[in-house]
mmCIF file of C-alpha atoms in Angstrom:
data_model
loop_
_atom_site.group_PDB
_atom_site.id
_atom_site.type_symbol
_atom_site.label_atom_id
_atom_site.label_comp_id
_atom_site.label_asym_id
_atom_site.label_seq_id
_atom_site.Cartn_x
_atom_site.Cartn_y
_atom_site.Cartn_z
ATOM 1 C CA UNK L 730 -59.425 5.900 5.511
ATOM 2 C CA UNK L 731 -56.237 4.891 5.056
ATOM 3 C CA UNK L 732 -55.105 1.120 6.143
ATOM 4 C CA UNK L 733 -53.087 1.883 10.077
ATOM 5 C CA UNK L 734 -49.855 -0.126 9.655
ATOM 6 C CA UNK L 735 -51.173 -3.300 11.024
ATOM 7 C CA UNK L 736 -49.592 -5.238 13.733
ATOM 8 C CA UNK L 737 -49.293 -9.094 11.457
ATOM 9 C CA UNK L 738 -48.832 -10.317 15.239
ATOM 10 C CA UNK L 739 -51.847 -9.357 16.191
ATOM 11 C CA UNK L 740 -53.665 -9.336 12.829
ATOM 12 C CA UNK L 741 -52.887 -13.160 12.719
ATOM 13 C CA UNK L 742 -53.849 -14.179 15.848
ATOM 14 C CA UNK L 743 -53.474 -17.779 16.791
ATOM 15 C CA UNK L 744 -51.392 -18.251 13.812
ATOM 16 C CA UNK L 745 -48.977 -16.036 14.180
ATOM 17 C CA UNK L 746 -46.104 -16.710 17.121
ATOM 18 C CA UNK L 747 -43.243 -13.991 18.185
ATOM 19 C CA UNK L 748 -39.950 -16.256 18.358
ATOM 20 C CA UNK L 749 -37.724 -13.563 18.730
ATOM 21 C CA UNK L 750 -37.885 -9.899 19.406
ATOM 22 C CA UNK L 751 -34.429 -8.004 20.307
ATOM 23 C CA UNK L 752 -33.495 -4.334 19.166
ATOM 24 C CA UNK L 753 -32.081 -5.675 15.301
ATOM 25 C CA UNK L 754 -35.057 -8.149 14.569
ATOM 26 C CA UNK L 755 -38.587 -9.359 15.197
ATOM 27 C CA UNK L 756 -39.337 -13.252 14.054
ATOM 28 C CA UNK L 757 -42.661 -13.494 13.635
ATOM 29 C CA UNK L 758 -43.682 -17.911 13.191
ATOM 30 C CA UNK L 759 -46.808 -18.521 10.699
ATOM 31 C CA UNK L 760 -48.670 -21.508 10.605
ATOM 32 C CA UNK L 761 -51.477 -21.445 8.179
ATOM 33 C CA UNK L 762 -53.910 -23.573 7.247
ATOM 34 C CA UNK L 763 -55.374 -23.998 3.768
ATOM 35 C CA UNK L 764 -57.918 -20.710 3.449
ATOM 36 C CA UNK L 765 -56.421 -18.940 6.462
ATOM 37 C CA UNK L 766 -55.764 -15.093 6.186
ATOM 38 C CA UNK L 767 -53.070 -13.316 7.646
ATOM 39 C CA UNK L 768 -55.322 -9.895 7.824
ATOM 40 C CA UNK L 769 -54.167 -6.996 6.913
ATOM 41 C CA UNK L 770 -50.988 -5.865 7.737
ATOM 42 C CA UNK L 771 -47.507 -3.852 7.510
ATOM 43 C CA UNK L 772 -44.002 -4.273 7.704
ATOM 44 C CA UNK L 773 -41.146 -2.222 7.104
ATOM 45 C CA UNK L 774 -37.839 -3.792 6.151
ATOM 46 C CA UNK L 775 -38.333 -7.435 5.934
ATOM 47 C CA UNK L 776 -37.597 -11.300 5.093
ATOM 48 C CA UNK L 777 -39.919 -14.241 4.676
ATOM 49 C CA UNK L 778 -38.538 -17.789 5.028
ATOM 50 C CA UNK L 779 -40.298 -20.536 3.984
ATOM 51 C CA UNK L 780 -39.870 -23.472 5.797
ATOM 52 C CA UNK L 781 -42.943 -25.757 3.795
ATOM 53 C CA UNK L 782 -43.979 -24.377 0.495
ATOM 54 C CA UNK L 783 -47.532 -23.633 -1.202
ATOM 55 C CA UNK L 784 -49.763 -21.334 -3.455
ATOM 56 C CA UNK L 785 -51.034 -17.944 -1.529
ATOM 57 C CA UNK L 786 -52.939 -14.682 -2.776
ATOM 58 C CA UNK L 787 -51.960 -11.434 -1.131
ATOM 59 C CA UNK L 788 -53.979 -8.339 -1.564
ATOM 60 C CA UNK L 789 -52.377 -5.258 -1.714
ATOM 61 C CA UNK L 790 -53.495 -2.011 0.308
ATOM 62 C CA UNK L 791 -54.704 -0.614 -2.772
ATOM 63 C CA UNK L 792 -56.832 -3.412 -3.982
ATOM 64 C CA UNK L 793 -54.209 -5.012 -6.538
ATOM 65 C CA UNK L 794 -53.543 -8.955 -5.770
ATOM 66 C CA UNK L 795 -50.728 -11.215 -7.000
ATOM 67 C CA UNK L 796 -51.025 -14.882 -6.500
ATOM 68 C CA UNK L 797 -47.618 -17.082 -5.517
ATOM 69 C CA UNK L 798 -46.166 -20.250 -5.324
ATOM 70 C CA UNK L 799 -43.635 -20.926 -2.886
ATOM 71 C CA UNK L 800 -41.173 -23.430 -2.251
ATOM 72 C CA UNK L 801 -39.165 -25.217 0.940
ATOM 73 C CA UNK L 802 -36.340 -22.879 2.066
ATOM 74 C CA UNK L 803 -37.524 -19.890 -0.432
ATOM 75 C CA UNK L 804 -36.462 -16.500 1.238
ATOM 76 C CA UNK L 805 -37.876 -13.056 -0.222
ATOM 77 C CA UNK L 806 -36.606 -9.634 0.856
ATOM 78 C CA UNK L 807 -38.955 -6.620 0.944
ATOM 79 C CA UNK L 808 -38.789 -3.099 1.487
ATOM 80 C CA UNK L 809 -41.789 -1.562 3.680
ATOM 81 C CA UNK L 810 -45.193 -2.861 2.594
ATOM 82 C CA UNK L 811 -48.748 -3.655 3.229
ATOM 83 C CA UNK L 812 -50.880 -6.420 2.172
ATOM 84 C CA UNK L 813 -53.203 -9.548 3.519
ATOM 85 C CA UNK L 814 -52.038 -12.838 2.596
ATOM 86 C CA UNK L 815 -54.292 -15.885 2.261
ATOM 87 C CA UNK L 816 -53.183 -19.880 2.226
ATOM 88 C CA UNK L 817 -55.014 -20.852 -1.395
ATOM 89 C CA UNK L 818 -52.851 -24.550 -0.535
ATOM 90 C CA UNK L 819 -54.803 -27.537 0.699
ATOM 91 C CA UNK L 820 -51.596 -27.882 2.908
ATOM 92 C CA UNK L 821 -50.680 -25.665 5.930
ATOM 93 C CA UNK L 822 -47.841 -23.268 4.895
ATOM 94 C CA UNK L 823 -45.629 -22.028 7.728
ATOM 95 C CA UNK L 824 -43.295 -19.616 7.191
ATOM 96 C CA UNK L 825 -40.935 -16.909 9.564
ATOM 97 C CA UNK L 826 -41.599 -13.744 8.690
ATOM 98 C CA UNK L 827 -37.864 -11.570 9.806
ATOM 99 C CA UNK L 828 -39.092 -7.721 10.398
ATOM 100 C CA UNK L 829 -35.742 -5.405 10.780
ATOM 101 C CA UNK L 830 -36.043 -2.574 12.999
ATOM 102 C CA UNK I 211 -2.495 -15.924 15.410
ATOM 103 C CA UNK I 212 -5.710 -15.055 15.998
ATOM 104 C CA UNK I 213 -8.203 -16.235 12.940
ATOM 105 C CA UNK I 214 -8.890 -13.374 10.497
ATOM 106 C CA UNK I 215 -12.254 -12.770 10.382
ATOM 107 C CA UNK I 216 -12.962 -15.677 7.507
ATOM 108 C CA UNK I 217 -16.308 -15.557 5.092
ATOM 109 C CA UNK I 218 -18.480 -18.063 5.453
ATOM 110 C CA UNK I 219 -19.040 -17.492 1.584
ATOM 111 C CA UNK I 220 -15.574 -18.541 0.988
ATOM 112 C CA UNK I 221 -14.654 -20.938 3.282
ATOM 113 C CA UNK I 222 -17.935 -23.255 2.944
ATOM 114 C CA UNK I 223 -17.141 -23.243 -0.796
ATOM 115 C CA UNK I 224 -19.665 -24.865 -3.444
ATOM 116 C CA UNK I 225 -21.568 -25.594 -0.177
ATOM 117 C CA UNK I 226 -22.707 -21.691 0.365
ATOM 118 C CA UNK I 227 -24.319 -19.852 -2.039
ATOM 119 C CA UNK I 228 -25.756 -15.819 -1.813
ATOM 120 C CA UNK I 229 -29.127 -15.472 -2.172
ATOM 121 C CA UNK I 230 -29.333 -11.865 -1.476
ATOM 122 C CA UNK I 231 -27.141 -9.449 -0.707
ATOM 123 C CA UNK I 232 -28.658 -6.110 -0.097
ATOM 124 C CA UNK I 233 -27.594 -2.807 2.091
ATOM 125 C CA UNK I 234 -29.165 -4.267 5.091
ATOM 126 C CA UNK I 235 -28.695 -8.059 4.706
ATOM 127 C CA UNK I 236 -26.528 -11.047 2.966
ATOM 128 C CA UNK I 237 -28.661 -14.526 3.197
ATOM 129 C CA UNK I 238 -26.305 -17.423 2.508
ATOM 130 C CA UNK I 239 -27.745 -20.881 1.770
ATOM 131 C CA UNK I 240 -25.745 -24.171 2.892
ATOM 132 C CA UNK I 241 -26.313 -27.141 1.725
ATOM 133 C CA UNK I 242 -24.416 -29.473 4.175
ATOM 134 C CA UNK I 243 -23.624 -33.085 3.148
ATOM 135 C CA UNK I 244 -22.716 -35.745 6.393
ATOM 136 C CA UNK I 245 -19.417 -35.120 7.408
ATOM 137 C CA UNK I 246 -19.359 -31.772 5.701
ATOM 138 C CA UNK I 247 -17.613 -28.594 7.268
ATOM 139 C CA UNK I 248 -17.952 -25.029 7.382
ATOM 140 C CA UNK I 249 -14.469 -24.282 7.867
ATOM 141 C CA UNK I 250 -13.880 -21.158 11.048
ATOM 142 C CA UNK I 251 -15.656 -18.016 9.826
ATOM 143 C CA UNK I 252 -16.798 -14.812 11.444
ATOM 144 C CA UNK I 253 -20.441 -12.971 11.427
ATOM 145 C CA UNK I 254 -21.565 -9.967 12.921
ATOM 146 C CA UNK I 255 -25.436 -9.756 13.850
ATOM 147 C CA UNK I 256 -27.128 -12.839 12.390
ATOM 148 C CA UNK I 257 -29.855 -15.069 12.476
ATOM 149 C CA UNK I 258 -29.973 -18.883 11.494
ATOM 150 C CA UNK I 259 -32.971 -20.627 10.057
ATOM 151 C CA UNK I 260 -32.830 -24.792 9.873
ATOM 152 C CA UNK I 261 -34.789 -25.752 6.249
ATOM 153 C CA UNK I 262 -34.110 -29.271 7.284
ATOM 154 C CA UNK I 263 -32.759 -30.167 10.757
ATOM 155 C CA UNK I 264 -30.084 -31.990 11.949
ATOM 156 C CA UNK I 265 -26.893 -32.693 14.314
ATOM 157 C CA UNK I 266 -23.974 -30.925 14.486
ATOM 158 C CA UNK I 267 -20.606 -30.134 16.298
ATOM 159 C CA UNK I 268 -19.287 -26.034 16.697
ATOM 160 C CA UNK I 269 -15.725 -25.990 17.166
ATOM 161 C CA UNK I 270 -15.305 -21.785 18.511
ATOM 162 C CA UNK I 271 -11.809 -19.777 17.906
ATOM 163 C CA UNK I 272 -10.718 -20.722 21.618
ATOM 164 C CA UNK I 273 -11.268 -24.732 20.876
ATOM 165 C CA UNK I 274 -13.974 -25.500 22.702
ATOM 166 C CA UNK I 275 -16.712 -27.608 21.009
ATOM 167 C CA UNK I 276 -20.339 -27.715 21.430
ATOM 168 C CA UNK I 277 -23.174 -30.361 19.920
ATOM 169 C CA UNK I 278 -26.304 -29.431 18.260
ATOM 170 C CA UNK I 279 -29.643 -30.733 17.333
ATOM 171 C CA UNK I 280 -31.925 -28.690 15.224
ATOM 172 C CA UNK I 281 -35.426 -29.425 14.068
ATOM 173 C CA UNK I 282 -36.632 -27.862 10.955
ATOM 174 C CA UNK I 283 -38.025 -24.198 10.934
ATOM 175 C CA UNK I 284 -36.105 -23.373 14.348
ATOM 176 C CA UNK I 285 -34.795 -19.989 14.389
ATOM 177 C CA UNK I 286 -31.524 -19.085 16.475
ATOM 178 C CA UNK I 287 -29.955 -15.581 17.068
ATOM 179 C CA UNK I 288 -26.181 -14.815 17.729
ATOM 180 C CA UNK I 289 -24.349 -11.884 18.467
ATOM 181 C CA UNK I 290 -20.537 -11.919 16.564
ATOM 182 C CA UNK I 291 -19.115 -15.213 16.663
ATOM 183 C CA UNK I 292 -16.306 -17.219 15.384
ATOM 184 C CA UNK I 293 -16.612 -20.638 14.642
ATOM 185 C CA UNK I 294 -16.547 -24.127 12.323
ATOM 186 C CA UNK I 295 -19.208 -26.108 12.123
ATOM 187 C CA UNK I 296 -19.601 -29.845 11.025
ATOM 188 C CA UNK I 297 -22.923 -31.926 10.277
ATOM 189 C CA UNK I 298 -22.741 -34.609 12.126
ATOM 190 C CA UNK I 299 -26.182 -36.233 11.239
ATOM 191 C CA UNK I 300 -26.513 -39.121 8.309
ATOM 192 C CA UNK I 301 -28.861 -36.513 6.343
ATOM 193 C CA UNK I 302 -27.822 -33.275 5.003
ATOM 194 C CA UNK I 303 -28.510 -30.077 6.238
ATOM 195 C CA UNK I 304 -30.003 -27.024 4.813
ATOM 196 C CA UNK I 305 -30.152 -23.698 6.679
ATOM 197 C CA UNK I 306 -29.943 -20.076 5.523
ATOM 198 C CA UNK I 307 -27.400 -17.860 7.296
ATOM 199 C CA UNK I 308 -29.175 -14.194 7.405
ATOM 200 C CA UNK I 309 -26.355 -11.807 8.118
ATOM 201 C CA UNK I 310 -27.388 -8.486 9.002
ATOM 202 C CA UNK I 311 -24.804 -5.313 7.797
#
């Protein structure tokens, strides 16, 4: 069946933290340890911040993966997607995910 | 006269750059030395994300000042808003300005 858009605050659980949620934006907080998975999840419009930097895999709906390598203050625009992310660091990586509505 | 609404772009000279700049959003980076200023500019809808924190002083259109202290990875949403904004801190700043159109 296909994947229901996903929820990444609820997918993440105890990583993820809502920091602001108005009628413009969401800001979703994610703190994640080395191996920790975001599940998986969808967003429509979006930006990720990176506030500390490190390696991740994400997995797309349809199977595909692409690993990355982030850095400090990095920001990344998307269109609407739908993937799981994973921390492949041995550092935490915490970054604000900014979902427009 | 009342101040024109002034881009941050522009007035924060080699200090801003555009990272993206999109339909739905312009992301400006500063890079704030001590003692540097913004110079007064205007934004509609916009978020604020601290890379690295810091102090700071907001002088608003009307003249009145307020003081700042932000950590890194804190978040802040405004509304439109006029102001200038110095780094008062001994460390530079870094935050990304995330305008939304």
């Amino acid at each position: 069946a296909p994947c229901a858009a996903q929820d990444l605050a609820k997918t993440a659980g105890k990583n993820a933290k809502v920091l602001i949620d108005n009628e413009k934006v969401r800001v979703i907080e994610l703190q994640m340890a080395p191996g920790a998975k975001t599940g998986m999840h969808s967003h429509g419009d979006n930006l990720v911040v990176f506030v500390t930097g490190g390696d991740a895999t994400q997995t797309m709906a349809d199977g595909t993966t692409k690993t990355m390598s982030r850095k400090p203050g990095e920001v990344l625009w998307s269109g609407p997607v739908t993937h799981d992310t994973v921390n492949t660091s041995k550092t935490a990586i915490r970054s604000l995910v900014i979902e427009l509505k």
